[in-house]
Short mmCIF file of C-alpha atoms and ligand atoms in Angstrom, two decimals:
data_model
loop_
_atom_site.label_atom_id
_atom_site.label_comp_id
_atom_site.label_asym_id
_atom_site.label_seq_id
_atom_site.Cartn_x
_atom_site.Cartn_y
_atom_site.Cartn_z
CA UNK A 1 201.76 33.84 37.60
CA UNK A 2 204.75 34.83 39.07
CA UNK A 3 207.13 32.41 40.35
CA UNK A 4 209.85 31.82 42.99
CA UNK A 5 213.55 29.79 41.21
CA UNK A 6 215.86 27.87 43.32
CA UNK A 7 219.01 27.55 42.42
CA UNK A 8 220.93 24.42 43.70
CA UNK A 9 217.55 23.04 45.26
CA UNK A 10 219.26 19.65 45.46
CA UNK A 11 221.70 20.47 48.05
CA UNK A 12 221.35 20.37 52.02
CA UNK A 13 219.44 23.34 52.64
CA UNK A 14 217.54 23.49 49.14
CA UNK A 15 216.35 20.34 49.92
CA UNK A 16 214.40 21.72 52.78
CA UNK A 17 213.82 25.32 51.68
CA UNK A 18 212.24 24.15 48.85
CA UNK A 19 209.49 22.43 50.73
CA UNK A 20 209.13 24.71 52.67
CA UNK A 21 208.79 27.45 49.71
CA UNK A 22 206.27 25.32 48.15
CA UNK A 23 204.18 25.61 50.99
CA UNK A 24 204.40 28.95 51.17
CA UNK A 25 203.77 29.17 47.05
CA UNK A 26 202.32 26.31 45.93
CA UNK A 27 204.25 23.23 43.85
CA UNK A 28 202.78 25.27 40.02
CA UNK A 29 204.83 28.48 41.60
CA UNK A 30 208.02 26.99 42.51
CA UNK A 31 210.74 25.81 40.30
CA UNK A 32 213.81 23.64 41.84
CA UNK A 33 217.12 23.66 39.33
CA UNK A 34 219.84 21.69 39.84
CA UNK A 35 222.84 21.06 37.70
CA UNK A 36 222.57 17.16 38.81
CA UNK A 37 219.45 15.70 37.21
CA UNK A 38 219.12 12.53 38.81
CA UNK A 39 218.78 14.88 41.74
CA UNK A 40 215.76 16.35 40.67
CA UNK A 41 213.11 12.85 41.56
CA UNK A 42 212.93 14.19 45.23
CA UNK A 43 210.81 17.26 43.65
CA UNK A 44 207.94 15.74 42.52
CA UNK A 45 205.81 18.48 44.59
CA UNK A 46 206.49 21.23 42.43
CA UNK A 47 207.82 22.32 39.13
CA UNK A 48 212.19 21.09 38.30
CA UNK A 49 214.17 21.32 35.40
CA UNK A 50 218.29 21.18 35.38
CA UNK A 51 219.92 24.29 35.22
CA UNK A 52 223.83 24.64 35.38
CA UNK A 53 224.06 28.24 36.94
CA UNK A 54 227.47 29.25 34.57
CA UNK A 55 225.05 29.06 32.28
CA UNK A 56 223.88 32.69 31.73
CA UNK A 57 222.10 32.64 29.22
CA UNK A 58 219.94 29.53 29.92
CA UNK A 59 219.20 31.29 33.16
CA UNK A 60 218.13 34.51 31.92
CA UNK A 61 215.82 32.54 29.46
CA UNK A 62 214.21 30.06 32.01
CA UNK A 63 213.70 33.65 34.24
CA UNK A 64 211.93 35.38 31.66
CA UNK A 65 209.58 32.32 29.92
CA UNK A 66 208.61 31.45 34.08
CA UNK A 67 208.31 34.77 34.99
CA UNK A 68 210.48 34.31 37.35
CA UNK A 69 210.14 36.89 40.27
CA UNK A 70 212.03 36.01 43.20
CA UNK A 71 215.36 33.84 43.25
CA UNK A 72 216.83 31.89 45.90
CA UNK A 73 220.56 31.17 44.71
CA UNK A 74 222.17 28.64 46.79
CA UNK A 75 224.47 26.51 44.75
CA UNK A 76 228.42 26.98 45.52
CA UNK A 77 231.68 25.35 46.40
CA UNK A 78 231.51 24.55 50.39
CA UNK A 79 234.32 25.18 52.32
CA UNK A 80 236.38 21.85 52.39
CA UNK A 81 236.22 21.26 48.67
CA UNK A 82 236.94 24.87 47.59
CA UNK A 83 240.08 24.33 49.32
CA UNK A 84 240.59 21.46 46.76
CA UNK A 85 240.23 23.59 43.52
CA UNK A 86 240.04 27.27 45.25
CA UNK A 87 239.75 28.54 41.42
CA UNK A 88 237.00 26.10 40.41
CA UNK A 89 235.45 27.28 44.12
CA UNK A 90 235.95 31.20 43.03
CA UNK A 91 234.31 30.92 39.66
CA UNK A 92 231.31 29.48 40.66
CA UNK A 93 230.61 31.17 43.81
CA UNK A 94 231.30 34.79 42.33
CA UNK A 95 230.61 34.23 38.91
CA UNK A 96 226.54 32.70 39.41
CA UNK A 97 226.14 35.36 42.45
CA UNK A 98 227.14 38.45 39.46
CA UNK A 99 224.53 36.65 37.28
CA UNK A 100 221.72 36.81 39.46
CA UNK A 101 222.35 40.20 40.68
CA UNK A 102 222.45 41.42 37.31
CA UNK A 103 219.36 39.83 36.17
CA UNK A 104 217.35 41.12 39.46
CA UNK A 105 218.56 44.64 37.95
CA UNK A 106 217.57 43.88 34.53
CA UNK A 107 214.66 42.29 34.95
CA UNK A 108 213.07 44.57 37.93
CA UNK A 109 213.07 40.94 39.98
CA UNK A 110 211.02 41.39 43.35
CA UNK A 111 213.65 39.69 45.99
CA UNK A 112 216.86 37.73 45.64
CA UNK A 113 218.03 35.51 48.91
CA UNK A 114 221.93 34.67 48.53
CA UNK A 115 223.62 32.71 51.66
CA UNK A 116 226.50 34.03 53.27
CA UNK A 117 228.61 32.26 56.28
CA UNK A 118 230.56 32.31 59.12
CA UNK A 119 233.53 31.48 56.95
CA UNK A 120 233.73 35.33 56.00
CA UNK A 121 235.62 35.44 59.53
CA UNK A 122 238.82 34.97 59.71
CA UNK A 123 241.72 34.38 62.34
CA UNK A 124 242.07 38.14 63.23
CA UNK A 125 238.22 38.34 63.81
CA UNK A 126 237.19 38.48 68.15
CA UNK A 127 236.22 34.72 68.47
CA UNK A 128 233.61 34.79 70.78
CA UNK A 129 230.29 36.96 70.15
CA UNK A 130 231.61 38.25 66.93
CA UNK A 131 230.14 41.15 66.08
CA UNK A 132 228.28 42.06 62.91
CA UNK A 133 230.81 44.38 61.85
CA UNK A 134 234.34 43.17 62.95
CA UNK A 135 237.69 42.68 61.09
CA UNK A 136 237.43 39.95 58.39
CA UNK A 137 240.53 38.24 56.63
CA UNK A 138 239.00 35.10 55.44
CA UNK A 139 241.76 32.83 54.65
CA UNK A 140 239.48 29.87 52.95
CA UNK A 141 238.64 30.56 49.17
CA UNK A 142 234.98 30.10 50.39
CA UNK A 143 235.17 32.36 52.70
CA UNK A 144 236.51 34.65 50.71
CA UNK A 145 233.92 34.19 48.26
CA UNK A 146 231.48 34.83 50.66
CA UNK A 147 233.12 38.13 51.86
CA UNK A 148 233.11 39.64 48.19
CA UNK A 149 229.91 38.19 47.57
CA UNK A 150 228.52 40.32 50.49
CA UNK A 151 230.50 43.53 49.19
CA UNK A 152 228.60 42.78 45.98
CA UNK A 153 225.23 42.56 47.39
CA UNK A 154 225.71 45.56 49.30
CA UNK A 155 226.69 47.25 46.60
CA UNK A 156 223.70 46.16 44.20
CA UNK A 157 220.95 47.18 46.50
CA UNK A 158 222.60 51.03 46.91
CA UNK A 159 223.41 51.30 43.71
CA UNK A 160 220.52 49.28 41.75
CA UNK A 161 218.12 49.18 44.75
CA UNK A 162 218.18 44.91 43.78
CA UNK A 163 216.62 43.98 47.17
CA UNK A 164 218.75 41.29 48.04
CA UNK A 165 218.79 39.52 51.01
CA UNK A 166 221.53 37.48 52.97
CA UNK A 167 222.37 35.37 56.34
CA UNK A 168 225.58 34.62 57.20
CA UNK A 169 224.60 30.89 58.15
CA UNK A 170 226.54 28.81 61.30
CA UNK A 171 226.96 25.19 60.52
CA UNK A 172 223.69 23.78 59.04
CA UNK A 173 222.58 20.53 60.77
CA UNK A 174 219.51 18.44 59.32
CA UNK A 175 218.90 14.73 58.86
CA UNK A 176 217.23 14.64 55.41
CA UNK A 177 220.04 15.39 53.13
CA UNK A 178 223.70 14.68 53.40
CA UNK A 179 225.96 17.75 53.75
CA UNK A 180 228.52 18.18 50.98
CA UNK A 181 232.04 19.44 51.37
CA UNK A 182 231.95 21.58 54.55
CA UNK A 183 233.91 21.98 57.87
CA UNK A 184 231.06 21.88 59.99
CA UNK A 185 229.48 18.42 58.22
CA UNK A 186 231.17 15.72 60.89
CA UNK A 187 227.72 17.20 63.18
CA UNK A 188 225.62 15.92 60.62
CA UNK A 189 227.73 12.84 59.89
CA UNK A 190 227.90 12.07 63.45
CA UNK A 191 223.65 10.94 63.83
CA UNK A 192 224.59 8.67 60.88
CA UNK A 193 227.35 6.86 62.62
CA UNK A 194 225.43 6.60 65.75
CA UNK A 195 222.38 5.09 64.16
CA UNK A 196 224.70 2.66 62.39
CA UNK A 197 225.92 1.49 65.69
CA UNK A 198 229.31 2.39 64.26
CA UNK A 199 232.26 4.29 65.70
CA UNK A 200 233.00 7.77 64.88
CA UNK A 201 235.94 9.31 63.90
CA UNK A 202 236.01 13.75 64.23
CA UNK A 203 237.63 15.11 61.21
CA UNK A 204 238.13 18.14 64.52
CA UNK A 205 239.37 17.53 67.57
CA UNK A 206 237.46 17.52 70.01
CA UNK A 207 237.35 21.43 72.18
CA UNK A 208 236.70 23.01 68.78
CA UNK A 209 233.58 25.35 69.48
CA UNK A 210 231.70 26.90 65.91
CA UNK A 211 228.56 27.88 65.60
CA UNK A 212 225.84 25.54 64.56
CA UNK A 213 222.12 26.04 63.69
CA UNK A 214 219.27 22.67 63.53
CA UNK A 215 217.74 23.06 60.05
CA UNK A 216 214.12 24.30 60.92
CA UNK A 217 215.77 27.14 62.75
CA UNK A 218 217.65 27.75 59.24
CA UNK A 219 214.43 27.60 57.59
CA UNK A 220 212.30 29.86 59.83
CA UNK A 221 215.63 32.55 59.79
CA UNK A 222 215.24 32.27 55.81
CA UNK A 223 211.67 32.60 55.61
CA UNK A 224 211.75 35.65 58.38
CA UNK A 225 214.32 37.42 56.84
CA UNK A 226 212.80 37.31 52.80
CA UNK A 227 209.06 38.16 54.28
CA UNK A 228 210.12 40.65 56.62
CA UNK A 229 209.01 44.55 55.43
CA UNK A 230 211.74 46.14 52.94
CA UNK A 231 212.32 48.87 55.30
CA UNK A 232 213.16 46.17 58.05
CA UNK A 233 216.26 45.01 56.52
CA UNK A 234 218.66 47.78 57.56
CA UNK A 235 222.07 44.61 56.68
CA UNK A 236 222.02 44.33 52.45
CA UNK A 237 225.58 42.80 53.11
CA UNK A 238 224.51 39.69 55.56
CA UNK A 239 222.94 39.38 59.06
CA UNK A 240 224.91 37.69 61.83
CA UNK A 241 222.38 34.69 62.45
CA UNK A 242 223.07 32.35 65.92
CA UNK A 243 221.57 29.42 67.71
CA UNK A 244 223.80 27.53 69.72
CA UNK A 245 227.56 26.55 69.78
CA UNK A 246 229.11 23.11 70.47
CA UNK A 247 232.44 20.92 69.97
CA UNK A 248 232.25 17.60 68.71
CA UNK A 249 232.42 16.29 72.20
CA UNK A 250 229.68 18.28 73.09
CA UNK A 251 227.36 16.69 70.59
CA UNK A 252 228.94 13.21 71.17
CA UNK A 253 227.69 13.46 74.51
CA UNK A 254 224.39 14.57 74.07
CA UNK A 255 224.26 11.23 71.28
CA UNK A 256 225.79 9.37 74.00
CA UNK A 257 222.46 10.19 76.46
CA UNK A 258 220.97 8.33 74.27
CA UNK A 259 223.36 5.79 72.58
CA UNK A 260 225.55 4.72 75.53
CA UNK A 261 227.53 2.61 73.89
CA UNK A 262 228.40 4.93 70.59
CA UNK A 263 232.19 5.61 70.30
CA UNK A 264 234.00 8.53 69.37
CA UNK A 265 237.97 9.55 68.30
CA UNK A 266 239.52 12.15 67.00
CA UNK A 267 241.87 12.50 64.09
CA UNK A 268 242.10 16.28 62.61
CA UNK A 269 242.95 17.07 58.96
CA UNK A 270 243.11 19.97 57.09
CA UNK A 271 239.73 20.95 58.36
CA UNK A 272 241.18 21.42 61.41
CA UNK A 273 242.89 24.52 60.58
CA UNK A 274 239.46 26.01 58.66
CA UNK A 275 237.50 25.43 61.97
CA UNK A 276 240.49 27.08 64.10
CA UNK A 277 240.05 30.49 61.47
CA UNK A 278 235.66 30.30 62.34
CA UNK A 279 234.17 31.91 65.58
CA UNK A 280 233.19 30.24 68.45
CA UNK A 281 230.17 32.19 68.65
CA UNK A 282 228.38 34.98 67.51
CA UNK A 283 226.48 37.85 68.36
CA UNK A 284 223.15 38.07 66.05
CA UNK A 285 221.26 41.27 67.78
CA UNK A 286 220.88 42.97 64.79
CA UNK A 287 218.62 40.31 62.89
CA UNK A 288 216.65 39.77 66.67
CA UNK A 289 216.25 43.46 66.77
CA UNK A 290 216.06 44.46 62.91
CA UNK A 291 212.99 41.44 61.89
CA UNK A 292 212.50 39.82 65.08
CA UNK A 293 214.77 36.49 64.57
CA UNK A 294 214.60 34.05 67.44
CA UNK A 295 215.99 30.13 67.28
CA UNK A 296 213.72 27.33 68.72
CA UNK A 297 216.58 24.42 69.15
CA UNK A 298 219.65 24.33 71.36
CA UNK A 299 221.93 20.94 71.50
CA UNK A 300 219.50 18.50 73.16
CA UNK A 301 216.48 19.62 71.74
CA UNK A 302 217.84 19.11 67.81
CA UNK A 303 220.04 15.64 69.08
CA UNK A 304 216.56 14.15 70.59
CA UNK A 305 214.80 15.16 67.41
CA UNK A 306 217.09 13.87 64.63
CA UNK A 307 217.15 10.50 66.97
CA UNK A 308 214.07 10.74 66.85
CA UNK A 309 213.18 11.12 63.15
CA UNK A 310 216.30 9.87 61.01
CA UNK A 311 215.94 6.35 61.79
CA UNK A 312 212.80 6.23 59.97
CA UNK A 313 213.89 8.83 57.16
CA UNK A 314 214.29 7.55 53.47
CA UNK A 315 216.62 9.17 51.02
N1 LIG B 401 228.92 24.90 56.71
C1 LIG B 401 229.82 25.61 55.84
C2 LIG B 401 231.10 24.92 55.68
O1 LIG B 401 231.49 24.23 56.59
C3 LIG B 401 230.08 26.98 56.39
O2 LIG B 401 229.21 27.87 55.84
O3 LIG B 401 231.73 25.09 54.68
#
């Protein structure tokens, strides 16, 4: 039986890629890992064991005894904490990304998925439509760890022919996990706060356009991408990947349609400067053209949705 690994399956887009995997797979053919094992109760649909992903050997062991043959690797340092301990941030990001690529060589492995972001822009990058290829000077240890990571998938697939697989996500919005240590997070924090009946405070003030993408439209990218024919997927760095693009008064308006009485202020930090380095938008032809990508959800269709649903949500 040959079986698909997630690594980091706890975290906000694991949460939902694994589901989405198992339905794909079935729960005996997936296996969620997670350095946190209190994290792992939520999988209860298909196979989960704790695996720290510095752990090499442990990795190359659970791979071979599973028969491991395709490996989604999503645990790393976000954004706003790498900036916190950017060597911490640089180990783990490069460091796990060189393990899997190495194993997918050694072991033959079918298909590797790896996120990249728009953090690998920088402040020299065009801001609006950024092109697939375009200066980069990331000047945020993730980003930079995204940017090499790319360079290093790149160079596995020419050199290796490891058929690796990337998207350089937007901002990731969903309701059924809670974000952890990015820039972009205050749009996910933001449906909490309004739900609450509580007043929000931006972290960004509030004209500062990124890119953002509702989490089905992540999914359905993810799951396009990784099925689409090998000849398809002309980008072994990353694929520009787009929905929509907001500010955080954009989205508190489209809460306040529905919540007229929700509050908002703004007090920038440190993110501020992070966000001011990101696009405003981007320009994704080549994954619409190269495997067909199209989004589903702009601004008011994901804000009546999560309204809609994460009321009723449990953690
Ligand atoms: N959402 C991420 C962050 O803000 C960007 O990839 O760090």
């Amino acid at each position: 039986m040959e079986r698909v690994l997630i690594i980091g399956a706890a975290g906000q887009l694991g949460s939902e890629l694994t589901q989405a995997l198992t339905n794909i797979y079935g729960g005996d053919l997936v296996i969620a890992t997670d350095i946190n094992p209190s994290s792992l109760e939520k999988f209860d649909y298909c196979k989960s064991q704790v695996l720290d992903v510095m752990d090499q050997g442990s990795l190359r062991n659970l791979v071979k005894k599973e028969n491991v043959r395709q490996i989604y690797h999503l645990a790393a340092v976000l954004s706003a904490t790498g900036e916190k301990n950017p060597l911490f941030a640089w180990n783990l990001n490069m460091d796990s990304l060189l393990f899997v690529l190495e194993l997918a060589k050694e072991e033959k492995l079918d298909k590797i998925y790896w996120p990249s972001s728009i953090a690998v822009f920088g402040p020299n990058t065009p801001k609006v439509n950024t092109p697939q290829f375009c200066v980069k000077e990331p000047n945020t240890v993730y980003g930079i760890s995204k940017q090499a990571g790319e360079r290093w998938c790149e160079y596995y697939f020419q050199k290796f022919g490891v058929d690796v697989r990337s998207l350089r996500y937007p901002g990731l919005i969903g309701y059924k996990s809670l974000p952890g240590g990015g820039t972009t997070d205050y749009a996910v924090d933001i449906y909490h706060k309004a739900i609450a009946v509580e007043p929000f405070v931006s972290f960004l003030s509030e004209d500062t356009l990124l890119p953002m993408m509702y989490m089905p439209d992540a999914i359905k990218a993810t799951l396009d991408l990784m099925q689409a024919p090998k000849e398809k997927v002309k980008i072994r760095s990353s694929y520009n990947l787009a929905a929509m693009s907001f500010s955080p008064k954009e989205i508190f308006e489209s809460i306040k349609a529905h919540y007229p009485e929700f509050s908002i202020s703004y007090k920038p930090d440190f993110r501020q400067a992070i966000a001011d380095s990101w696009p405003d938008s981007i320009d994704d032809s080549r994954a619409r053209e190269d495997w067909g990508w199209s989004h589903h959800y702009n601004l008011e269709k994901m804000t009546a949705d999560i309204l809609e649903h994460l009321p009723t949500y449990s953690f």
